[in-house]
């Protein structure tokens, strides 16, 4: 290990220690944004930041920053990601990036590596959107793409608001930190690097993401007495929507997912009278992305008419495809080459805070392979040495940006 390389064992142990918070009996861990387990994760991260001698700052939407002052004042070169998870998640999604960032700042401080600008490691609030929509909420508020008031009012399935939960866990801060540059290390969460057996991904951009919450309302009725042509079956509309959007996505190289449905009255011998659903649509090309969004809402309306249903829906997220800063992308590429790492370029299928930060500051990402291409499940797995290799590249980039 040289002074310009991170402590691999310490990085591994912090990822494993954070990964043990919120463990599920059936496998994986769950730290939904602002719940008690995520608070425990936040408290642990803040303790580590303080032990490392960083200044801890928390902004009004609960984004946490650990700051290492530079020779001069200024906006910090920032590395980060998120520590909230989906349900039954792996231990690497988000955490690999935050803890690589923490390890980078520890290494800089311990070895007194020179940096004119301040450095920061960030953990953004509610990147996943699994409990409160939209996803990437903390970074959206930071760059001004979402208002604090609107995000504070968002509720979970039990009607609890973001504001109440932030205050309850003690993370409604008043600091304000705006990065000068933003880099994010993340596991790929898809199969591309693993299938190509390439250990390092240089990310060119992130595809667009749109989310809808919707509800079809028809007529609950008797499963035995109601003729098929006299039904107003809300589940039929959701089923058709799922098939139509799947076929559309396949035909134009996008992604479509119906991740949640709620059936009422949800009884074996009753025609579903009301069905709530979510729809997640994605595409890397701006025009195709716009086409998918138009087709999604057109299909919902057509299906409501076709089956004699009422329809209500709201768009909960709408983030355009982004290309990362070209000079940062080429810096990452050349540092990876200097480190002798075999690398390849790719686009991100998953949304990331870097997608949002890139609206305000030069941003870019490093990907580490996901073994078997799995993520958002207990089977998520990555190689700790490959994560450490990525962190070493990010350390070098951070030092060059801050010099
Ligand atoms: O949905 C996403 O792509 C991210 O994991 N929040
Ligand atoms: Mn993530
Ligand atoms: Mn995720
Ligand atoms: Mn991310």
Tab-separated table of C-alpha atoms and ligand atoms in Angstrom:
chain	number	residue	atom	x	y	z
A	1	UNK	CA	0.000	0.000	0.000
A	2	UNK	CA	1.482	3.390	-0.961
A	3	UNK	CA	0.486	6.722	0.555
A	4	UNK	CA	-1.649	7.328	-2.549
A	5	UNK	CA	-3.686	4.174	-2.028
A	6	UNK	CA	-6.469	3.423	0.395
A	7	UNK	CA	-6.493	0.936	3.279
A	8	UNK	CA	-8.239	-2.047	1.680
A	9	UNK	CA	-8.912	-4.005	4.840
A	10	UNK	CA	-10.421	-0.983	6.598
A	11	UNK	CA	-12.678	-0.296	3.591
A	12	UNK	CA	-13.832	-3.909	3.573
A	13	UNK	CA	-14.590	-3.905	7.302
A	14	UNK	CA	-16.600	-0.673	7.117
A	15	UNK	CA	-18.676	-2.028	4.213
A	16	UNK	CA	-19.324	-5.245	6.164
A	17	UNK	CA	-20.097	-3.367	9.415
A	18	UNK	CA	-22.595	-1.016	7.722
A	19	UNK	CA	-23.999	-4.016	5.829
A	20	UNK	CA	-24.845	-5.627	9.185
A	21	UNK	CA	-27.266	-2.802	10.085
A	22	UNK	CA	-30.896	-3.623	9.337
A	23	UNK	CA	-30.299	-7.327	8.608
A	24	UNK	CA	-33.416	-9.247	7.517
A	25	UNK	CA	-34.040	-12.764	8.917
A	26	UNK	CA	-34.679	-13.996	5.368
A	27	UNK	CA	-31.440	-12.541	3.978
A	28	UNK	CA	-30.257	-9.117	2.935
A	29	UNK	CA	-30.803	-5.902	4.881
A	30	UNK	CA	-33.450	-3.188	4.824
A	31	UNK	CA	-32.737	0.448	5.691
A	32	UNK	CA	-35.610	2.363	4.091
A	33	UNK	CA	-34.992	6.116	3.978
A	34	UNK	CA	-35.407	7.742	7.421
A	35	UNK	CA	-36.501	4.550	9.215
A	36	UNK	CA	-34.856	3.440	12.465
A	37	UNK	CA	-32.355	1.164	10.740
A	38	UNK	CA	-31.295	3.936	8.362
A	39	UNK	CA	-30.935	6.262	11.350
A	40	UNK	CA	-28.607	3.690	12.891
A	41	UNK	CA	-26.649	3.636	9.638
A	42	UNK	CA	-26.507	7.449	9.571
A	43	UNK	CA	-25.338	7.601	13.191
A	44	UNK	CA	-22.607	5.037	12.458
A	45	UNK	CA	-21.410	6.966	9.404
A	46	UNK	CA	-21.364	10.259	11.344
A	47	UNK	CA	-19.358	8.586	14.118
A	48	UNK	CA	-16.837	7.297	11.570
A	49	UNK	CA	-16.618	10.756	9.978
A	50	UNK	CA	-15.971	12.382	13.374
A	51	UNK	CA	-13.408	9.710	14.334
A	52	UNK	CA	-11.635	10.499	11.056
A	53	UNK	CA	-11.437	14.172	12.041
A	54	UNK	CA	-13.909	15.397	9.404
A	55	UNK	CA	-16.305	18.318	9.916
A	56	UNK	CA	-19.816	16.824	9.782
A	57	UNK	CA	-22.487	18.936	8.106
A	58	UNK	CA	-26.168	18.060	7.588
A	59	UNK	CA	-28.391	20.058	5.235
A	60	UNK	CA	-32.182	20.624	5.522
A	61	UNK	CA	-33.085	17.479	3.490
A	62	UNK	CA	-30.747	15.377	5.635
A	63	UNK	CA	-27.838	15.017	3.219
A	64	UNK	CA	-24.749	14.237	5.319
A	65	UNK	CA	-21.325	15.665	4.386
A	66	UNK	CA	-17.981	14.867	6.049
A	67	UNK	CA	-15.629	17.723	5.107
A	68	UNK	CA	-11.823	17.842	5.153
A	69	UNK	CA	-10.720	21.507	4.899
A	70	UNK	CA	-8.169	22.336	2.200
A	71	UNK	CA	-5.306	24.842	2.099
A	72	UNK	CA	-7.855	27.340	0.760
A	73	UNK	CA	-11.586	27.786	1.390
A	74	UNK	CA	-13.995	26.764	-1.389
A	75	UNK	CA	-16.621	24.288	-2.512
A	76	UNK	CA	-15.390	20.761	-1.797
A	77	UNK	CA	-14.416	18.146	-4.335
A	78	UNK	CA	-17.013	15.609	-3.265
A	79	UNK	CA	-17.317	11.830	-3.491
A	80	UNK	CA	-20.364	9.992	-2.273
A	81	UNK	CA	-23.525	8.006	-2.838
A	82	UNK	CA	-26.253	6.779	-0.455
A	83	UNK	CA	-26.777	4.388	2.478
A	84	UNK	CA	-30.547	3.928	2.273
A	85	UNK	CA	-31.645	0.649	0.670
A	86	UNK	CA	-34.565	-1.086	-0.975
A	87	UNK	CA	-36.104	-4.030	0.926
A	88	UNK	CA	-33.864	-7.112	1.332
A	89	UNK	CA	-30.978	-5.295	-0.327
A	90	UNK	CA	-27.351	-6.164	-0.831
A	91	UNK	CA	-24.561	-4.524	1.166
A	92	UNK	CA	-22.835	-2.731	-1.756
A	93	UNK	CA	-25.518	-0.584	-3.465
A	94	UNK	CA	-24.676	2.997	-2.427
A	95	UNK	CA	-22.563	1.978	0.567
A	96	UNK	CA	-19.561	1.013	-1.571
A	97	UNK	CA	-19.484	4.617	-2.808
A	98	UNK	CA	-20.007	6.375	0.508
A	99	UNK	CA	-17.469	4.194	2.339
A	100	UNK	CA	-14.921	4.432	-0.490
A	101	UNK	CA	-15.307	8.192	-0.117
A	102	UNK	CA	-14.789	8.001	3.639
A	103	UNK	CA	-11.712	5.802	3.111
A	104	UNK	CA	-10.315	8.286	0.569
A	105	UNK	CA	-10.597	11.190	3.035
A	106	UNK	CA	-9.089	9.075	5.841
A	107	UNK	CA	-6.146	8.233	3.545
A	108	UNK	CA	-5.645	11.879	2.510
A	109	UNK	CA	-5.662	13.038	6.134
A	110	UNK	CA	-3.434	10.250	7.493
A	111	UNK	CA	-0.831	10.778	4.793
A	112	UNK	CA	-1.204	14.591	4.705
A	113	UNK	CA	-1.692	14.384	0.946
A	114	UNK	CA	-1.810	17.939	-0.493
A	115	UNK	CA	-5.135	19.405	-1.589
A	116	UNK	CA	-5.822	23.106	-2.124
A	117	UNK	CA	-9.597	22.706	-2.190
A	118	UNK	CA	-11.624	21.112	0.619
A	119	UNK	CA	-12.702	17.480	0.126
A	120	UNK	CA	-16.020	15.970	1.187
A	121	UNK	CA	-17.735	12.613	1.382
A	122	UNK	CA	-21.524	12.723	0.999
A	123	UNK	CA	-24.428	10.414	1.834
A	124	UNK	CA	-27.576	11.634	0.078
A	125	UNK	CA	-31.058	11.246	1.497
A	126	UNK	CA	-33.551	8.801	-0.055
A	127	UNK	CA	-31.645	7.833	-3.168
A	128	UNK	CA	-33.775	4.712	-3.574
A	129	UNK	CA	-37.261	6.161	-3.404
A	130	UNK	CA	-38.413	2.853	-1.900
A	131	UNK	CA	-40.394	4.517	0.914
A	132	UNK	CA	-40.864	8.104	-0.282
A	133	UNK	CA	-41.036	9.161	-3.946
A	134	UNK	CA	-39.155	10.451	-5.846
A	135	UNK	CA	-35.845	8.679	-5.726
A	136	UNK	CA	-32.654	10.771	-5.563
A	137	UNK	CA	-34.659	13.153	-3.332
A	138	UNK	CA	-31.689	14.525	-1.382
A	139	UNK	CA	-29.632	15.386	-4.454
A	140	UNK	CA	-32.717	16.834	-6.247
A	141	UNK	CA	-33.213	19.313	-3.395
A	142	UNK	CA	-29.488	20.086	-3.204
A	143	UNK	CA	-29.282	21.161	-6.866
A	144	UNK	CA	-32.647	22.930	-6.791
A	145	UNK	CA	-34.522	20.504	-9.038
A	146	UNK	CA	-37.052	19.877	-6.247
A	147	UNK	CA	-38.290	22.246	-3.548
A	148	UNK	CA	-37.653	21.433	0.092
A	149	UNK	CA	-41.308	22.188	0.885
A	150	UNK	CA	-42.595	19.757	-1.738
A	151	UNK	CA	-40.196	17.004	-0.659
A	152	UNK	CA	-40.958	17.626	3.036
A	153	UNK	CA	-44.634	16.974	2.297
A	154	UNK	CA	-44.108	13.601	0.562
A	155	UNK	CA	-45.615	10.697	2.510
A	156	UNK	CA	-44.996	6.970	2.856
A	157	UNK	CA	-47.679	4.249	2.754
A	158	UNK	CA	-48.588	5.066	6.382
A	159	UNK	CA	-48.975	8.801	5.742
A	160	UNK	CA	-45.783	9.796	7.566
A	161	UNK	CA	-44.095	12.818	5.962
A	162	UNK	CA	-40.440	13.227	5.030
A	163	UNK	CA	-40.272	16.293	7.284
A	164	UNK	CA	-41.669	14.488	10.332
A	165	UNK	CA	-39.362	11.514	9.826
A	166	UNK	CA	-36.276	13.701	9.271
A	167	UNK	CA	-37.021	15.586	12.511
A	168	UNK	CA	-37.816	12.366	14.371
A	169	UNK	CA	-34.401	10.861	13.543
A	170	UNK	CA	-32.603	14.171	14.122
A	171	UNK	CA	-31.342	14.782	10.567
A	172	UNK	CA	-33.157	17.955	9.523
A	173	UNK	CA	-30.025	20.083	9.421
A	174	UNK	CA	-29.329	23.691	8.538
A	175	UNK	CA	-25.919	23.459	6.863
A	176	UNK	CA	-25.426	23.978	3.168
A	177	UNK	CA	-22.677	22.296	1.134
A	178	UNK	CA	-22.430	22.523	-2.655
A	179	UNK	CA	-19.708	20.401	-4.279
A	180	UNK	CA	-17.306	21.888	-6.842
A	181	UNK	CA	-16.934	18.482	-8.512
A	182	UNK	CA	-18.784	15.228	-7.777
A	183	UNK	CA	-17.541	11.655	-8.299
A	184	UNK	CA	-19.508	8.535	-7.410
A	185	UNK	CA	-18.228	4.964	-7.200
A	186	UNK	CA	-21.032	2.433	-7.477
A	187	UNK	CA	-21.512	-1.244	-8.195
A	188	UNK	CA	-22.878	-1.635	-11.738
A	189	UNK	CA	-25.983	-3.527	-10.564
A	190	UNK	CA	-26.231	-5.102	-14.005
A	191	UNK	CA	-24.489	-7.916	-15.932
A	192	UNK	CA	-22.356	-5.955	-18.435
A	193	UNK	CA	-18.929	-5.778	-16.702
A	194	UNK	CA	-19.279	-9.250	-15.181
A	195	UNK	CA	-20.133	-10.864	-18.545
A	196	UNK	CA	-17.203	-9.051	-20.221
A	197	UNK	CA	-14.924	-9.947	-17.270
A	198	UNK	CA	-13.759	-6.305	-17.099
A	199	UNK	CA	-12.976	-5.102	-13.548
A	200	UNK	CA	-13.537	-1.347	-14.032
A	201	UNK	CA	-16.313	0.660	-15.693
A	202	UNK	CA	-15.993	4.252	-16.927
A	203	UNK	CA	-19.560	5.547	-16.933
A	204	UNK	CA	-20.516	7.829	-19.838
A	205	UNK	CA	-23.996	8.696	-18.576
A	206	UNK	CA	-27.244	7.561	-16.946
A	207	UNK	CA	-30.512	6.727	-18.684
A	208	UNK	CA	-33.690	8.710	-18.095
A	209	UNK	CA	-36.110	7.498	-15.410
A	210	UNK	CA	-39.856	8.165	-15.105
A	211	UNK	CA	-42.113	6.841	-12.334
A	212	UNK	CA	-45.924	6.828	-12.105
A	213	UNK	CA	-48.282	5.859	-9.285
A	214	UNK	CA	-51.719	5.005	-10.713
A	215	UNK	CA	-55.100	3.526	-9.827
A	216	UNK	CA	-57.778	1.977	-12.049
A	217	UNK	CA	-61.274	1.830	-10.531
A	218	UNK	CA	-63.960	-0.510	-11.961
A	219	UNK	CA	-66.583	-2.582	-10.190
A	220	UNK	CA	-66.046	-5.334	-7.652
A	221	UNK	CA	-68.477	-8.105	-8.493
A	222	UNK	CA	-69.247	-11.794	-8.033
A	223	UNK	CA	-66.682	-14.073	-9.755
A	224	UNK	CA	-69.347	-16.650	-10.596
A	225	UNK	CA	-72.393	-14.658	-11.608
A	226	UNK	CA	-70.811	-11.797	-13.555
A	227	UNK	CA	-70.557	-12.556	-17.294
A	228	UNK	CA	-67.114	-11.788	-18.790
A	229	UNK	CA	-68.500	-9.081	-21.097
A	230	UNK	CA	-70.218	-7.293	-18.213
A	231	UNK	CA	-67.163	-6.873	-15.999
A	232	UNK	CA	-65.225	-3.746	-15.133
A	233	UNK	CA	-62.129	-5.585	-14.034
A	234	UNK	CA	-59.419	-3.147	-12.898
A	235	UNK	CA	-56.745	-5.864	-12.880
A	236	UNK	CA	-57.286	-6.519	-16.590
A	237	UNK	CA	-56.212	-2.933	-17.337
A	238	UNK	CA	-53.042	-3.208	-15.239
A	239	UNK	CA	-52.215	-6.551	-16.834
A	240	UNK	CA	-52.571	-5.089	-20.330
A	241	UNK	CA	-50.531	-2.039	-19.330
A	242	UNK	CA	-47.733	-4.306	-18.066
A	243	UNK	CA	-47.673	-6.317	-21.330
A	244	UNK	CA	-47.934	-3.253	-23.590
A	245	UNK	CA	-45.145	-1.362	-21.796
A	246	UNK	CA	-42.951	-4.480	-21.727
A	247	UNK	CA	-43.372	-4.930	-25.488
A	248	UNK	CA	-42.735	-1.198	-26.085
A	249	UNK	CA	-39.535	-1.271	-24.014
A	250	UNK	CA	-38.296	-4.395	-25.817
A	251	UNK	CA	-39.027	-2.821	-29.220
A	252	UNK	CA	-36.993	0.378	-28.598
A	253	UNK	CA	-34.258	-0.787	-26.196
A	254	UNK	CA	-35.736	0.712	-23.034
A	255	UNK	CA	-36.795	-0.693	-19.662
A	256	UNK	CA	-40.353	-0.974	-18.272
A	257	UNK	CA	-41.293	-2.335	-14.848
A	258	UNK	CA	-44.569	-2.678	-12.969
A	259	UNK	CA	-43.027	-3.153	-9.522
A	260	UNK	CA	-46.028	-2.771	-7.196
A	261	UNK	CA	-49.750	-3.551	-7.484
A	262	UNK	CA	-52.450	-3.374	-4.824
A	263	UNK	CA	-55.717	-5.231	-5.478
A	264	UNK	CA	-59.036	-4.473	-3.771
A	265	UNK	CA	-60.835	-6.300	-2.348
A	266	UNK	CA	-58.144	-8.982	-3.000
A	267	UNK	CA	-60.470	-11.951	-2.500
A	268	UNK	CA	-60.506	-15.127	-4.553
A	269	UNK	CA	-64.137	-14.928	-5.664
A	270	UNK	CA	-64.451	-11.185	-6.294
A	271	UNK	CA	-63.667	-9.380	-9.576
A	272	UNK	CA	-60.969	-6.769	-8.689
A	273	UNK	CA	-62.821	-3.479	-8.402
A	274	UNK	CA	-59.768	-1.298	-7.783
A	275	UNK	CA	-56.083	-1.814	-8.540
A	276	UNK	CA	-53.243	0.562	-7.689
A	277	UNK	CA	-49.949	0.170	-9.568
A	278	UNK	CA	-46.523	1.685	-10.126
A	279	UNK	CA	-44.764	2.021	-13.473
A	280	UNK	CA	-41.012	2.631	-13.954
A	281	UNK	CA	-39.878	3.474	-17.511
A	282	UNK	CA	-36.300	4.175	-18.632
A	283	UNK	CA	-34.295	4.940	-21.758
A	284	UNK	CA	-30.812	6.390	-22.427
A	285	UNK	CA	-31.960	8.363	-25.499
A	286	UNK	CA	-33.837	11.613	-24.802
A	287	UNK	CA	-36.256	11.231	-27.727
A	288	UNK	CA	-37.023	7.578	-27.021
A	289	UNK	CA	-37.446	8.477	-23.335
A	290	UNK	CA	-40.008	11.172	-24.252
A	291	UNK	CA	-41.769	8.682	-26.534
A	292	UNK	CA	-41.988	6.103	-23.725
A	293	UNK	CA	-43.449	8.660	-21.316
A	294	UNK	CA	-46.079	9.730	-23.851
A	295	UNK	CA	-46.991	6.120	-24.720
A	296	UNK	CA	-47.299	5.179	-21.042
A	297	UNK	CA	-49.892	7.849	-20.272
A	298	UNK	CA	-51.690	7.249	-23.591
A	299	UNK	CA	-51.937	3.514	-22.784
A	300	UNK	CA	-53.305	4.138	-19.282
A	301	UNK	CA	-56.072	6.386	-20.668
A	302	UNK	CA	-56.952	4.002	-23.538
A	303	UNK	CA	-57.187	1.029	-21.179
A	304	UNK	CA	-59.468	2.931	-18.794
A	305	UNK	CA	-61.823	3.676	-21.702
A	306	UNK	CA	-61.618	0.155	-23.124
A	307	UNK	CA	-62.598	-1.536	-19.844
A	308	UNK	CA	-65.000	1.143	-18.555
A	309	UNK	CA	-62.803	2.172	-15.638
A	310	UNK	CA	-61.879	5.440	-14.011
A	311	UNK	CA	-58.189	6.288	-13.850
A	312	UNK	CA	-56.063	8.505	-11.662
A	313	UNK	CA	-52.277	8.729	-11.895
A	314	UNK	CA	-49.441	11.010	-10.870
A	315	UNK	CA	-45.910	11.196	-12.220
A	316	UNK	CA	-43.633	10.750	-9.199
A	317	UNK	CA	-40.236	11.019	-10.872
A	318	UNK	CA	-39.003	12.326	-14.212
A	319	UNK	CA	-35.232	12.567	-14.604
A	320	UNK	CA	-33.756	13.028	-18.079
A	321	UNK	CA	-30.846	11.023	-19.478
A	322	UNK	CA	-27.512	12.691	-18.662
A	323	UNK	CA	-24.034	12.439	-20.185
A	324	UNK	CA	-21.258	12.966	-17.643
A	325	UNK	CA	-18.622	15.696	-17.875
A	326	UNK	CA	-16.290	14.664	-20.683
A	327	UNK	CA	-13.093	15.923	-19.034
A	328	UNK	CA	-13.892	14.003	-15.818
A	329	UNK	CA	-14.709	10.876	-17.811
A	330	UNK	CA	-11.369	11.057	-19.632
A	331	UNK	CA	-9.522	11.741	-16.331
A	332	UNK	CA	-11.061	8.582	-14.851
A	333	UNK	CA	-10.095	6.645	-17.982
A	334	UNK	CA	-6.450	7.824	-17.933
A	335	UNK	CA	-6.027	7.194	-14.181
A	336	UNK	CA	-7.474	3.698	-14.608
A	337	UNK	CA	-4.933	3.145	-17.410
A	338	UNK	CA	-2.093	4.422	-15.158
A	339	UNK	CA	-3.238	1.927	-12.528
A	340	UNK	CA	-3.047	-0.836	-15.124
A	341	UNK	CA	-6.745	-1.578	-14.875
A	342	UNK	CA	-8.559	-3.149	-17.792
A	343	UNK	CA	-11.610	-0.903	-18.318
A	344	UNK	CA	-14.564	-0.298	-20.592
A	345	UNK	CA	-17.149	2.433	-21.092
A	346	UNK	CA	-20.849	1.944	-20.405
A	347	UNK	CA	-24.091	3.730	-19.592
A	348	UNK	CA	-25.800	3.277	-16.240
A	349	UNK	CA	-29.115	1.440	-16.204
A	350	UNK	CA	-29.690	2.464	-12.585
A	351	UNK	CA	-30.368	5.990	-11.429
A	352	UNK	CA	-27.731	7.661	-9.267
A	353	UNK	CA	-27.213	10.870	-7.339
A	354	UNK	CA	-24.477	11.719	-9.853
A	355	UNK	CA	-27.237	11.953	-12.481
A	356	UNK	CA	-28.765	14.798	-10.446
A	357	UNK	CA	-25.502	16.454	-9.319
A	358	UNK	CA	-24.506	16.650	-13.013
A	359	UNK	CA	-27.298	19.239	-13.432
A	360	UNK	CA	-25.252	21.601	-11.237
A	361	UNK	CA	-21.564	20.575	-11.148
A	362	UNK	CA	-19.156	18.502	-13.268
A	363	UNK	CA	-19.889	14.909	-12.269
A	364	UNK	CA	-18.874	11.400	-13.264
A	365	UNK	CA	-19.011	7.800	-12.049
A	366	UNK	CA	-16.863	4.709	-11.659
A	367	UNK	CA	-18.483	1.276	-11.844
A	368	UNK	CA	-17.323	-1.892	-10.159
A	369	UNK	CA	-18.667	-5.243	-11.450
A	370	UNK	CA	-21.715	-6.856	-9.853
A	371	UNK	CA	-21.048	-10.593	-9.677
A	372	UNK	CA	-23.818	-12.346	-11.601
A	373	UNK	CA	-25.249	-8.917	-12.459
A	374	UNK	CA	-27.522	-9.001	-9.417
A	375	UNK	CA	-28.616	-6.063	-7.251
A	376	UNK	CA	-31.589	-4.894	-5.167
A	377	UNK	CA	-31.566	-8.426	-3.694
A	378	UNK	CA	-29.642	-10.341	-0.986
A	379	UNK	CA	-27.562	-12.069	-3.685
A	380	UNK	CA	-25.890	-8.753	-4.646
A	381	UNK	CA	-22.140	-9.353	-4.589
A	382	UNK	CA	-18.930	-7.603	-5.653
A	383	UNK	CA	-15.202	-8.211	-5.226
A	384	UNK	CA	-13.687	-6.103	-2.410
A	385	UNK	CA	-10.368	-5.751	-4.252
A	386	UNK	CA	-12.158	-4.408	-7.328
A	387	UNK	CA	-13.964	-1.875	-5.116
A	388	UNK	CA	-10.601	-0.893	-3.600
A	389	UNK	CA	-9.070	-0.553	-7.091
A	390	UNK	CA	-11.925	1.796	-7.967
A	391	UNK	CA	-11.375	3.750	-4.759
A	392	UNK	CA	-7.667	4.137	-5.552
A	393	UNK	CA	-8.554	5.592	-8.964
A	394	UNK	CA	-11.075	7.926	-7.352
A	395	UNK	CA	-8.458	9.001	-4.753
A	396	UNK	CA	-6.085	10.022	-7.535
A	397	UNK	CA	-8.833	11.890	-9.415
A	398	UNK	CA	-9.886	13.726	-6.252
A	399	UNK	CA	-6.306	14.844	-5.545
A	400	UNK	CA	-5.879	16.122	-9.090
A	401	UNK	CA	-9.194	18.023	-8.998
A	402	UNK	CA	-8.340	19.573	-5.623
A	403	UNK	CA	-4.774	20.585	-6.409
B	1	LIG	O1	-34.015	3.047	-9.196
B	1	LIG	C1	-32.797	3.173	-9.340
B	1	LIG	O2	-32.278	3.039	-10.425
B	1	LIG	C2	-31.908	3.472	-8.156
B	1	LIG	O3	-31.483	2.239	-7.613
B	1	LIG	N1	-32.581	4.267	-7.175
B	2	LIG	MN1	-27.591	2.961	-5.570
B	3	LIG	MN1	-30.420	1.017	-5.565
B	4	LIG	MN1	-26.467	6.029	-6.746
